[in-house]
Amino acid sequence: MSFAVKFWGVRGSIACPSPEHIEYGGNTSCIEVCAGEYRFILDAGTGIRSLGQEFLKSGIKEAHLLLTHTHWDHINGFPFFAPAYVPGNSFHVMAGHLMDVGGIRQVLASQMANPTFPVPLEVMQANLTFEDFRAGDSFMLNDQIKIVTAPLNHPNGATGYRIEFDGKSICYVTDTEHVVGKPDQNILNLIEGADLVIYDSTYSDETFESKIGWGHSTWQEGIRLCRAAQVKRLAIFHHDPEHTDDIMHEVEKAAKAEWSSCFVAKERMVVEV
């Protein structure tokens, strides 16, 4: 896989393991991006535990962990990321919304502090580095990979990412709330011409009004943004935990009828760009 994503967790809000959440999966947000020989991890929800087991089996010892934000469903898998406990491994953790409130290391350490968790951050024996930036910054990780970021409209802040590699681009835009009838220019700029956009599609336009202020968007808004920005494909992501497999089937059917270039993300799905 030269440039591809693998979905390890596709739910929002809370993990929902149940017989009604088998096909699409019940783990919260975590995506692996393979760019040549390098790995990125997007968010550290409960899906990162299985990703970590795969890293151990495959001998992958380093990656960048790019966090959109630090609400529980996006970080509560971090203490169970087994490769972080292995000496000699190396992980660079980045976040774009915490520079003025203590930084990403402090947030992850506090999650693992008494009385909420028995194992402190310091027990992790891998080489962990933590970097805070401001959403909107761009940076090169080497001479082949560029990361572009943008601020998202979400309580306490969040960051969208665009990863560019080998002439192609993958965008990760989750935990953002749109304003009805007013496309988010930050997002349009970020996703312009992208090969794949992974978008917060927690709700539908029909259910959105009662959820305004909760910080999420709809699959219809994802389609509108992607069409306006001439995006090639849209992954519907961050599924409501109340949405069983049967409901997700209906979402996928309606979305594909609206725009054939979209699909619903499922756990363990691999998409090459």
PDB file of N, CA and C in Angstrom, residues 72-131:
ATOM      1  N   TRP A  72     -13.068  12.414  25.304  1.00  0.00           N
ATOM      2  CA  TRP A  72     -12.787  11.028  25.689  1.00  0.00           C
ATOM      3  C   TRP A  72     -12.776  10.050  24.530  1.00  0.00           C
ATOM      4  N   ASP A  73     -13.762  10.170  23.635  1.00  0.00           N
ATOM      5  CA  ASP A  73     -13.867   9.162  22.588  1.00  0.00           C
ATOM      6  C   ASP A  73     -12.706   9.194  21.601  1.00  0.00           C
ATOM      7  N   HIS A  74     -11.860  10.208  21.706  1.00  0.00           N
ATOM      8  CA  HIS A  74     -10.720  10.315  20.796  1.00  0.00           C
ATOM      9  C   HIS A  74      -9.382  10.057  21.479  1.00  0.00           C
ATOM     10  N   ILE A  75      -9.399   9.835  22.796  1.00  0.00           N
ATOM     11  CA  ILE A  75      -8.134   9.569  23.496  1.00  0.00           C
ATOM     12  C   ILE A  75      -8.203   8.400  24.464  1.00  0.00           C
ATOM     13  N   ASN A  76      -9.387   7.853  24.740  1.00  0.00           N
ATOM     14  CA  ASN A  76      -9.445   6.866  25.833  1.00  0.00           C
ATOM     15  C   ASN A  76      -8.893   5.501  25.459  1.00  0.00           C
ATOM     16  N   GLY A  77      -8.471   5.328  24.214  1.00  0.00           N
ATOM     17  CA  GLY A  77      -7.744   4.116  23.872  1.00  0.00           C
ATOM     18  C   GLY A  77      -6.237   4.250  24.074  1.00  0.00           C
ATOM     19  N   PHE A  78      -5.754   5.476  24.249  1.00  0.00           N
ATOM     20  CA  PHE A  78      -4.309   5.703  24.324  1.00  0.00           C
ATOM     21  C   PHE A  78      -3.619   4.872  25.403  1.00  0.00           C
ATOM     22  N   PRO A  79      -4.164   4.759  26.616  1.00  0.00           N
ATOM     23  CA  PRO A  79      -3.477   3.947  27.633  1.00  0.00           C
ATOM     24  C   PRO A  79      -3.377   2.468  27.270  1.00  0.00           C
ATOM     25  N   PHE A  80      -4.124   2.012  26.271  1.00  0.00           N
ATOM     26  CA  PHE A  80      -4.130   0.609  25.873  1.00  0.00           C
ATOM     27  C   PHE A  80      -3.392   0.382  24.549  1.00  0.00           C
ATOM     28  N   PHE A  81      -2.604   1.373  24.138  1.00  0.00           N
ATOM     29  CA  PHE A  81      -1.792   1.271  22.925  1.00  0.00           C
ATOM     30  C   PHE A  81      -0.482   0.590  23.299  1.00  0.00           C
ATOM     31  N   ALA A  82      -0.455  -0.730  23.171  1.00  0.00           N
ATOM     32  CA  ALA A  82       0.645  -1.544  23.695  1.00  0.00           C
ATOM     33  C   ALA A  82       2.025  -1.151  23.182  1.00  0.00           C
ATOM     34  N   PRO A  83       2.196  -0.748  21.902  1.00  0.00           N
ATOM     35  CA  PRO A  83       3.543  -0.396  21.437  1.00  0.00           C
ATOM     36  C   PRO A  83       4.179   0.757  22.216  1.00  0.00           C
ATOM     37  N   ALA A  84       3.373   1.580  22.880  1.00  0.00           N
ATOM     38  CA  ALA A  84       3.932   2.694  23.654  1.00  0.00           C
ATOM     39  C   ALA A  84       4.644   2.226  24.915  1.00  0.00           C
ATOM     40  N   TYR A  85       4.458   0.978  25.300  1.00  0.00           N
ATOM     41  CA  TYR A  85       5.117   0.436  26.488  1.00  0.00           C
ATOM     42  C   TYR A  85       6.412  -0.300  26.152  1.00  0.00           C
ATOM     43  N   VAL A  86       6.758  -0.376  24.861  1.00  0.00           N
ATOM     44  CA  VAL A  86       7.902  -1.174  24.426  1.00  0.00           C
ATOM     45  C   VAL A  86       9.133  -0.286  24.247  1.00  0.00           C
ATOM     46  N   PRO A  87      10.205  -0.531  25.005  1.00  0.00           N
ATOM     47  CA  PRO A  87      11.434   0.257  24.822  1.00  0.00           C
ATOM     48  C   PRO A  87      11.949   0.139  23.392  1.00  0.00           C
ATOM     49  N   GLY A  88      12.444   1.244  22.869  1.00  0.00           N
ATOM     50  CA  GLY A  88      12.978   1.262  21.513  1.00  0.00           C
ATOM     51  C   GLY A  88      11.980   1.733  20.474  1.00  0.00           C
ATOM     52  N   ASN A  89      10.691   1.656  20.771  1.00  0.00           N
ATOM     53  CA  ASN A  89       9.690   2.220  19.868  1.00  0.00           C
ATOM     54  C   ASN A  89       9.680   3.735  20.007  1.00  0.00           C
ATOM     55  N   SER A  90       9.125   4.413  19.005  1.00  0.00           N
ATOM     56  CA  SER A  90       9.143   5.875  19.000  1.00  0.00           C
ATOM     57  C   SER A  90       7.840   6.407  18.415  1.00  0.00           C
ATOM     58  N   PHE A  91       7.158   7.265  19.197  1.00  0.00           N
ATOM     59  CA  PHE A  91       5.892   7.846  18.748  1.00  0.00           C
ATOM     60  C   PHE A  91       5.876   9.340  19.049  1.00  0.00           C
ATOM     61  N   HIS A  92       5.489  10.090  18.029  1.00  0.00           N
ATOM     62  CA  HIS A  92       5.439  11.553  18.126  1.00  0.00           C
ATOM     63  C   HIS A  92       3.972  11.963  18.167  1.00  0.00           C
ATOM     64  N   VAL A  93       3.554  12.560  19.267  1.00  0.00           N
ATOM     65  CA  VAL A  93       2.147  12.886  19.503  1.00  0.00           C
ATOM     66  C   VAL A  93       1.941  14.382  19.285  1.00  0.00           C
ATOM     67  N   MET A  94       0.943  14.728  18.442  1.00  0.00           N
ATOM     68  CA  MET A  94       0.731  16.123  18.094  1.00  0.00           C
ATOM     69  C   MET A  94      -0.735  16.515  18.285  1.00  0.00           C
ATOM     70  N   ALA A  95      -0.952  17.778  18.681  1.00  0.00           N
ATOM     71  CA  ALA A  95      -2.307  18.318  18.812  1.00  0.00           C
ATOM     72  C   ALA A  95      -2.267  19.813  18.539  1.00  0.00           C
ATOM     73  N   GLY A  96      -3.369  20.335  17.993  1.00  0.00           N
ATOM     74  CA  GLY A  96      -3.378  21.725  17.549  1.00  0.00           C
ATOM     75  C   GLY A  96      -4.301  22.656  18.309  1.00  0.00           C
ATOM     76  N   HIS A  97      -4.775  22.247  19.493  1.00  0.00           N
ATOM     77  CA  HIS A  97      -5.767  23.071  20.186  1.00  0.00           C
ATOM     78  C   HIS A  97      -5.466  23.288  21.662  1.00  0.00           C
ATOM     79  N   LEU A  98      -4.263  22.890  22.107  1.00  0.00           N
ATOM     80  CA  LEU A  98      -3.987  22.900  23.551  1.00  0.00           C
ATOM     81  C   LEU A  98      -2.803  23.763  23.953  1.00  0.00           C
ATOM     82  N   MET A  99      -2.253  24.512  23.029  1.00  0.00           N
ATOM     83  CA  MET A  99      -1.046  25.271  23.312  1.00  0.00           C
ATOM     84  C   MET A  99      -1.223  26.241  24.485  1.00  0.00           C
ATOM     85  N   ASP A 100      -2.419  26.790  24.619  1.00  0.00           N
ATOM     86  CA  ASP A 100      -2.659  27.790  25.658  1.00  0.00           C
ATOM     87  C   ASP A 100      -3.259  27.212  26.937  1.00  0.00           C
ATOM     88  N   VAL A 101      -3.463  25.895  26.969  1.00  0.00           N
ATOM     89  CA  VAL A 101      -4.106  25.303  28.152  1.00  0.00           C
ATOM     90  C   VAL A 101      -3.322  24.100  28.684  1.00  0.00           C
ATOM     91  N   GLY A 102      -2.007  24.165  28.586  1.00  0.00           N
ATOM     92  CA  GLY A 102      -1.169  23.151  29.215  1.00  0.00           C
ATOM     93  C   GLY A 102      -0.520  22.156  28.290  1.00  0.00           C
ATOM     94  N   GLY A 103      -1.062  21.981  27.090  1.00  0.00           N
ATOM     95  CA  GLY A 103      -0.402  21.106  26.130  1.00  0.00           C
ATOM     96  C   GLY A 103      -0.895  19.678  26.156  1.00  0.00           C
ATOM     97  N   ILE A 104      -0.575  18.950  25.091  1.00  0.00           N
ATOM     98  CA  ILE A 104      -1.090  17.608  24.903  1.00  0.00           C
ATOM     99  C   ILE A 104      -0.519  16.615  25.908  1.00  0.00           C
ATOM    100  N   ARG A 105       0.744  16.746  26.287  1.00  0.00           N
ATOM    101  CA  ARG A 105       1.292  15.792  27.255  1.00  0.00           C
ATOM    102  C   ARG A 105       0.536  15.853  28.571  1.00  0.00           C
ATOM    103  N   GLN A 106       0.232  17.038  29.027  1.00  0.00           N
ATOM    104  CA  GLN A 106      -0.467  17.193  30.301  1.00  0.00           C
ATOM    105  C   GLN A 106      -1.845  16.538  30.259  1.00  0.00           C
ATOM    106  N   VAL A 107      -2.550  16.707  29.133  1.00  0.00           N
ATOM    107  CA  VAL A 107      -3.885  16.121  29.024  1.00  0.00           C
ATOM    108  C   VAL A 107      -3.817  14.599  29.058  1.00  0.00           C
ATOM    109  N   LEU A 108      -2.908  14.009  28.287  1.00  0.00           N
ATOM    110  CA  LEU A 108      -2.803  12.555  28.271  1.00  0.00           C
ATOM    111  C   LEU A 108      -2.313  12.018  29.610  1.00  0.00           C
ATOM    112  N   ALA A 109      -1.420  12.745  30.271  1.00  0.00           N
ATOM    113  CA  ALA A 109      -0.940  12.321  31.586  1.00  0.00           C
ATOM    114  C   ALA A 109      -2.051  12.389  32.621  1.00  0.00           C
ATOM    115  N   SER A 110      -2.882  13.419  32.546  1.00  0.00           N
ATOM    116  CA  SER A 110      -3.957  13.545  33.530  1.00  0.00           C
ATOM    117  C   SER A 110      -4.995  12.443  33.346  1.00  0.00           C
ATOM    118  N   GLN A 111      -5.200  12.004  32.104  1.00  0.00           N
ATOM    119  CA  GLN A 111      -6.122  10.897  31.859  1.00  0.00           C
ATOM    120  C   GLN A 111      -5.641   9.617  32.528  1.00  0.00           C
ATOM    121  N   MET A 112      -4.316   9.485  32.674  1.00  0.00           N
ATOM    122  CA  MET A 112      -3.729   8.266  33.222  1.00  0.00           C
ATOM    123  C   MET A 112      -3.289   8.438  34.679  1.00  0.00           C
ATOM    124  N   ALA A 113      -3.794   9.457  35.340  1.00  0.00           N
ATOM    125  CA  ALA A 113      -3.403   9.735  36.728  1.00  0.00           C
ATOM    126  C   ALA A 113      -4.481   9.253  37.698  1.00  0.00           C
ATOM    127  N   ASN A 114      -4.064   8.975  38.927  1.00  0.00           N
ATOM    128  CA  ASN A 114      -5.023   8.637  39.977  1.00  0.00           C
ATOM    129  C   ASN A 114      -6.002   9.786  40.175  1.00  0.00           C
ATOM    130  N   PRO A 115      -7.272   9.501  40.461  1.00  0.00           N
ATOM    131  CA  PRO A 115      -7.862   8.174  40.725  1.00  0.00           C
ATOM    132  C   PRO A 115      -8.571   7.567  39.523  1.00  0.00           C
ATOM    133  N   THR A 116      -8.314   8.063  38.311  1.00  0.00           N
ATOM    134  CA  THR A 116      -9.073   7.570  37.157  1.00  0.00           C
ATOM    135  C   THR A 116      -8.389   6.441  36.406  1.00  0.00           C
ATOM    136  N   PHE A 117      -7.072   6.209  36.637  1.00  0.00           N
ATOM    137  CA  PHE A 117      -6.370   5.148  35.931  1.00  0.00           C
ATOM    138  C   PHE A 117      -5.166   4.725  36.760  1.00  0.00           C
ATOM    139  N   PRO A 118      -4.885   3.411  36.840  1.00  0.00           N
ATOM    140  CA  PRO A 118      -3.838   2.945  37.756  1.00  0.00           C
ATOM    141  C   PRO A 118      -2.417   3.011  37.224  1.00  0.00           C
ATOM    142  N   VAL A 119      -2.240   3.204  35.909  1.00  0.00           N
ATOM    143  CA  VAL A 119      -0.902   3.161  35.296  1.00  0.00           C
ATOM    144  C   VAL A 119      -0.558   4.544  34.765  1.00  0.00           C
ATOM    145  N   PRO A 120       0.452   5.229  35.304  1.00  0.00           N
ATOM    146  CA  PRO A 120       0.776   6.579  34.835  1.00  0.00           C
ATOM    147  C   PRO A 120       1.471   6.582  33.491  1.00  0.00           C
ATOM    148  N   LEU A 121       1.457   7.734  32.859  1.00  0.00           N
ATOM    149  CA  LEU A 121       2.088   7.902  31.555  1.00  0.00           C
ATOM    150  C   LEU A 121       3.552   7.482  31.574  1.00  0.00           C
ATOM    151  N   GLU A 122       4.216   7.723  32.694  1.00  0.00           N
ATOM    152  CA  GLU A 122       5.648   7.447  32.783  1.00  0.00           C
ATOM    153  C   GLU A 122       5.991   5.967  32.640  1.00  0.00           C
ATOM    154  N   VAL A 123       5.013   5.100  32.798  1.00  0.00           N
ATOM    155  CA  VAL A 123       5.275   3.668  32.637  1.00  0.00           C
ATOM    156  C   VAL A 123       5.503   3.309  31.171  1.00  0.00           C
ATOM    157  N   MET A 124       5.010   4.136  30.269  1.00  0.00           N
ATOM    158  CA  MET A 124       5.252   3.896  28.853  1.00  0.00           C
ATOM    159  C   MET A 124       6.745   4.072  28.553  1.00  0.00           C
ATOM    160  N   GLN A 125       7.377   3.003  28.086  1.00  0.00           N
ATOM    161  CA  GLN A 125       8.830   2.987  27.912  1.00  0.00           C
ATOM    162  C   GLN A 125       9.293   3.342  26.508  1.00  0.00           C
ATOM    163  N   ALA A 126       8.368   3.501  25.573  1.00  0.00           N
ATOM    164  CA  ALA A 126       8.766   3.953  24.237  1.00  0.00           C
ATOM    165  C   ALA A 126       9.247   5.395  24.307  1.00  0.00           C
ATOM    166  N   ASN A 127       9.957   5.810  23.288  1.00  0.00           N
ATOM    167  CA  ASN A 127      10.370   7.209  23.191  1.00  0.00           C
ATOM    168  C   ASN A 127       9.169   8.021  22.722  1.00  0.00           C
ATOM    169  N   LEU A 128       8.514   8.707  23.655  1.00  0.00           N
ATOM    170  CA  LEU A 128       7.332   9.507  23.339  1.00  0.00           C
ATOM    171  C   LEU A 128       7.714  10.981  23.323  1.00  0.00           C
ATOM    172  N   THR A 129       7.418  11.645  22.225  1.00  0.00           N
ATOM    173  CA  THR A 129       7.608  13.090  22.152  1.00  0.00           C
ATOM    174  C   THR A 129       6.253  13.735  21.895  1.00  0.00           C
ATOM    175  N   PHE A 130       6.082  14.918  22.462  1.00  0.00           N
ATOM    176  CA  PHE A 130       4.795  15.608  22.402  1.00  0.00           C
ATOM    177  C   PHE A 130       5.016  16.996  21.819  1.00  0.00           C
ATOM    178  N   GLU A 131       4.167  17.354  20.850  1.00  0.00           N
ATOM    179  CA  GLU A 131       4.317  18.647  20.178  1.00  0.00           C
ATOM    180  C   GLU A 131       2.955  19.319  20.036  1.00  0.00           C
TER     181      GLU A 131
END
